[in-house]
Amino acid sequence: MDAVKTPGQVRCVIVTPEKAVADEVCDFVALPMYDGEVGIAPLRRPLIGRLGFGELRTRKGNVVHHWYVDGGFVQVRNDVVTVLTSKAMKATDIKIEAAQASLAEAQKPANTPEGIDANLNAQERARAQIRVAQKAAGTPATH
Amino acid sequence: MANKRVLVKRRKAIRNIRKITKTMELIATSRFKKAMDRASEAELFTRKVAELAADLTANATGVTHPLLQKREKIQRSVLLILTSNRGLCGGYNASILREAGLAVRRNETEGVEVQLELSGKRAIAFFRYQGIPVAHQYTHFEDKPAFEQVDVLANRYIQEYIAGKIDRVEVAYMKFINAGRQRPVVETLLPLDQLAPIEGAAAAGAGNDQVDYEFLPSAGSILEEVLPISFKIRLFKCFLDAAVSEQIARRVAMKAATESAGDMIKSLSQDYNRLRQAQITTEIAEIIGGVEALK
């Protein structure tokens, strides 16, 4: 399970409550934080941060992997990036139709403050999924 | 000789039952292994969150989160009871329901209104028979509970707790201690324990050197986000434990059933052989008697 890491590289571990989704060694990791993207290169200062919905990229050489993460937290320490998220999937595994359906569902009007919050949250999540999936598929984002 | 035929028939029936229980034992064994693997995979997340919480609490002081606040007077309490959908698992459901029944009575004597939520057909049938009203029923948690399903429940509890609709959340389930021991327990999940969101958090923190972290946005606000997650994974762990324990209970029960079916077949075979021998002896005696009479 443990990937071997050489100096000058970053180990990226993605964990969900159900299982360890990914454990890879790469040169660079881009994380979707709650307010924008943060790039992690080797020798980064230890960091704990909150993630938003969005795309996580790992790059090794010329190979870039795209992941979608559903919020959560990240801990960076000793060049190990640990992503704790409730859901993570490969960008190519996202079902755009399903995401669009849930976006349409979330755009229905709500009449309670909690309902509005939940809807906004769901919209953001669905938009992020669509964005990541479209980017992975090579089509320009429309949302 | 109707008796003999009856014995043969019974023996056949028991053989069939033994086949079924043997198969169920094998199925339960393989499901147990899978459930066990899932539980151990989930362990990593739990450990990491505990580590994170320990690091955060070292850096954030005076965090007050609604999930940490203990209510002075508990008026409404949720009791979630996790049982299996299917039977044939020995005393698994009975022992959980006994524990849950005690909790219900304890709440009643304290004057707390209990809102019952049941998972598993066994609990639903039990409380329907008892005539106790139930708030929610779930039958979709099988041997592979998914985090997404548990997440829905957890979010509702968090919302209701923060809104003050409920003052306590308890879960009655079979706690998995090791492969040979499981114990029915009633655990209080909400309010969360002060600054020790997960068991072992302190231990995980003690092993770490103090690292000078950069926090985005800040330790306190991240901790506030970690708390609901730690509640969710505790609830999720309850479901995983219940799934593992159920398979163990079923395996043990089916093993015992297979063994006693074997014993029963043995004793029936003995009876049958004895009866057959007695019959042959009688027939010989009759023939000899007949020959004697003809002389």
Tab-separated table of C-alpha atoms in Angstrom, chain A:
chain	number	residue	atom	x	y	z
A	1	MET	CA	0.000	0.000	0.000
A	2	ASP	CA	2.716	2.446	0.954
A	3	ALA	CA	4.147	4.016	-2.155
A	4	VAL	CA	7.869	4.681	-2.058
A	5	LYS	CA	8.674	8.370	-2.039
A	6	THR	CA	11.984	9.879	-3.018
A	7	PRO	CA	13.109	13.329	-1.866
A	8	GLY	CA	11.652	16.066	-3.991
A	9	GLN	CA	8.353	14.282	-4.305
A	10	VAL	CA	5.035	14.484	-2.515
A	11	ARG	CA	2.943	11.567	-1.387
A	12	CYS	CA	-0.765	12.129	-1.817
A	13	VAL	CA	-3.154	9.983	0.218
A	14	ILE	CA	-6.903	10.317	-0.302
A	15	VAL	CA	-9.025	8.738	2.416
A	16	THR	CA	-12.796	8.491	2.683
A	17	PRO	CA	-14.728	7.014	5.629
A	18	GLU	CA	-15.203	3.864	3.589
A	19	LYS	CA	-11.726	3.231	2.302
A	20	ALA	CA	-8.389	4.613	1.224
A	21	VAL	CA	-9.101	5.751	-2.320
A	22	ALA	CA	-5.655	6.647	-3.527
A	23	ASP	CA	-2.077	6.634	-2.379
A	24	GLU	CA	0.322	7.937	-4.981
A	25	VAL	CA	3.681	9.613	-5.199
A	26	CYS	CA	3.824	12.677	-7.382
A	27	ASP	CA	5.747	15.888	-8.026
A	28	PHE	CA	2.944	18.316	-7.341
A	29	VAL	CA	-0.556	18.325	-5.868
A	30	ALA	CA	-3.215	20.976	-6.400
A	31	LEU	CA	-5.911	21.062	-3.737
A	32	PRO	CA	-9.361	22.633	-3.945
A	33	MET	CA	-9.539	24.677	-0.748
A	34	TYR	CA	-12.725	26.280	0.531
A	35	ASP	CA	-11.727	29.589	-1.048
A	36	GLY	CA	-9.586	28.617	-4.002
A	37	GLU	CA	-6.780	26.383	-5.093
A	38	VAL	CA	-3.574	25.660	-3.222
A	39	GLY	CA	-0.630	23.957	-4.817
A	40	ILE	CA	1.580	21.678	-2.766
A	41	ALA	CA	5.150	21.232	-3.892
A	42	PRO	CA	7.817	19.318	-1.960
A	43	LEU	CA	9.132	20.905	1.249
A	44	ARG	CA	5.883	22.760	1.832
A	45	ARG	CA	5.357	24.086	5.326
A	46	PRO	CA	2.967	21.891	7.395
A	47	LEU	CA	-0.608	22.846	6.698
A	48	ILE	CA	-4.074	21.949	7.883
A	49	GLY	CA	-6.903	23.303	5.826
A	50	ARG	CA	-10.505	22.991	4.883
A	51	LEU	CA	-11.390	21.767	1.420
A	52	GLY	CA	-14.236	22.793	-0.809
A	53	PHE	CA	-15.934	20.904	-3.611
A	54	GLY	CA	-13.648	20.747	-6.571
A	55	GLU	CA	-10.808	19.242	-8.435
A	56	LEU	CA	-7.707	17.717	-6.949
A	57	ARG	CA	-4.830	17.285	-9.374
A	58	THR	CA	-1.713	15.251	-8.953
A	59	ARG	CA	1.142	15.565	-11.399
A	60	LYS	CA	4.009	13.186	-11.833
A	61	GLY	CA	6.264	13.935	-14.755
A	62	ASN	CA	3.829	14.691	-17.534
A	63	VAL	CA	1.046	12.518	-16.174
A	64	VAL	CA	-1.769	14.428	-14.497
A	65	HIS	CA	-4.503	12.688	-12.533
A	66	HIS	CA	-7.771	14.483	-11.925
A	67	TRP	CA	-9.915	13.720	-8.905
A	68	TYR	CA	-13.119	15.170	-7.605
A	69	VAL	CA	-13.273	15.658	-3.811
A	70	ASP	CA	-16.381	16.501	-1.887
A	71	GLY	CA	-15.089	18.915	0.738
A	72	GLY	CA	-13.314	17.735	3.867
A	73	PHE	CA	-9.874	18.470	5.228
A	74	VAL	CA	-6.281	18.251	4.248
A	75	GLN	CA	-3.185	17.769	6.308
A	76	VAL	CA	0.226	18.397	4.790
A	77	ARG	CA	3.190	17.236	6.768
A	78	ASN	CA	6.646	15.938	5.843
A	79	ASP	CA	5.694	16.022	2.155
A	80	VAL	CA	2.698	13.795	2.800
A	81	VAL	CA	-0.625	15.234	1.724
A	82	THR	CA	-3.504	13.495	3.499
A	83	VAL	CA	-6.916	14.354	2.122
A	84	LEU	CA	-9.876	13.441	4.311
A	85	THR	CA	-13.093	13.723	2.396
A	86	SER	CA	-16.516	12.158	2.531
A	87	LYS	CA	-16.419	11.315	-1.162
A	88	ALA	CA	-13.670	11.167	-3.745
A	89	MET	CA	-13.777	9.884	-7.276
A	90	LYS	CA	-11.816	10.014	-10.466
A	91	ALA	CA	-12.928	12.894	-12.646
A	92	THR	CA	-13.664	10.465	-15.459
A	93	ASP	CA	-16.039	8.517	-13.192
A	94	ILE	CA	-18.337	11.467	-12.609
A	95	LYS	CA	-21.718	11.087	-14.245
A	96	ILE	CA	-22.449	14.465	-15.778
A	97	GLU	CA	-26.124	13.668	-16.334
A	98	ALA	CA	-26.564	12.767	-12.671
A	99	ALA	CA	-24.784	15.944	-11.603
A	100	GLN	CA	-26.936	18.039	-13.932
A	101	ALA	CA	-30.052	16.355	-12.580
A	102	SER	CA	-29.056	17.140	-9.005
A	103	LEU	CA	-28.243	20.720	-10.046
A	104	ALA	CA	-31.729	21.100	-11.509
A	105	GLU	CA	-33.179	19.551	-8.342
A	106	ALA	CA	-31.223	22.009	-6.185
A	107	GLN	CA	-32.423	24.977	-8.216
A	108	LYS	CA	-36.018	24.396	-7.192
A	109	PRO	CA	-37.149	27.087	-4.786
A	110	ALA	CA	-36.925	26.368	-1.075
A	111	ASN	CA	-38.928	28.142	1.592
A	112	THR	CA	-36.919	27.582	4.765
A	113	PRO	CA	-33.518	29.044	5.633
A	114	GLU	CA	-32.114	25.536	6.043
A	115	GLY	CA	-33.603	24.497	2.736
A	116	ILE	CA	-32.017	27.458	0.980
A	117	ASP	CA	-28.651	26.679	2.512
A	118	ALA	CA	-28.931	23.033	1.554
A	119	ASN	CA	-29.887	23.988	-1.982
A	120	LEU	CA	-26.999	26.400	-2.370
A	121	ASN	CA	-24.668	23.740	-1.070
A	122	ALA	CA	-26.043	21.156	-3.473
A	123	GLN	CA	-25.798	23.605	-6.377
A	124	GLU	CA	-22.188	24.324	-5.590
A	125	ARG	CA	-21.422	20.633	-5.350
A	126	ALA	CA	-23.185	19.785	-8.600
A	127	ARG	CA	-21.514	22.673	-10.437
A	128	ALA	CA	-18.114	21.591	-9.164
A	129	GLN	CA	-18.772	18.031	-10.334
A	130	ILE	CA	-19.845	19.184	-13.771
A	131	ARG	CA	-16.861	21.507	-14.027
A	132	VAL	CA	-14.384	18.808	-13.052
A	133	ALA	CA	-15.970	16.218	-15.307
A	134	GLN	CA	-16.063	18.550	-18.299
A	135	LYS	CA	-12.502	19.568	-17.760
A	136	ALA	CA	-11.460	15.929	-17.613
A	137	ALA	CA	-13.432	15.188	-20.765
A	138	GLY	CA	-11.744	18.087	-22.528
A	139	THR	CA	-14.916	20.080	-23.204
A	140	PRO	CA	-15.107	23.729	-22.146
A	141	ALA	CA	-16.963	24.391	-18.925
A	142	THR	CA	-20.335	26.017	-19.316
A	143	HIS	CA	-21.119	26.541	-15.634
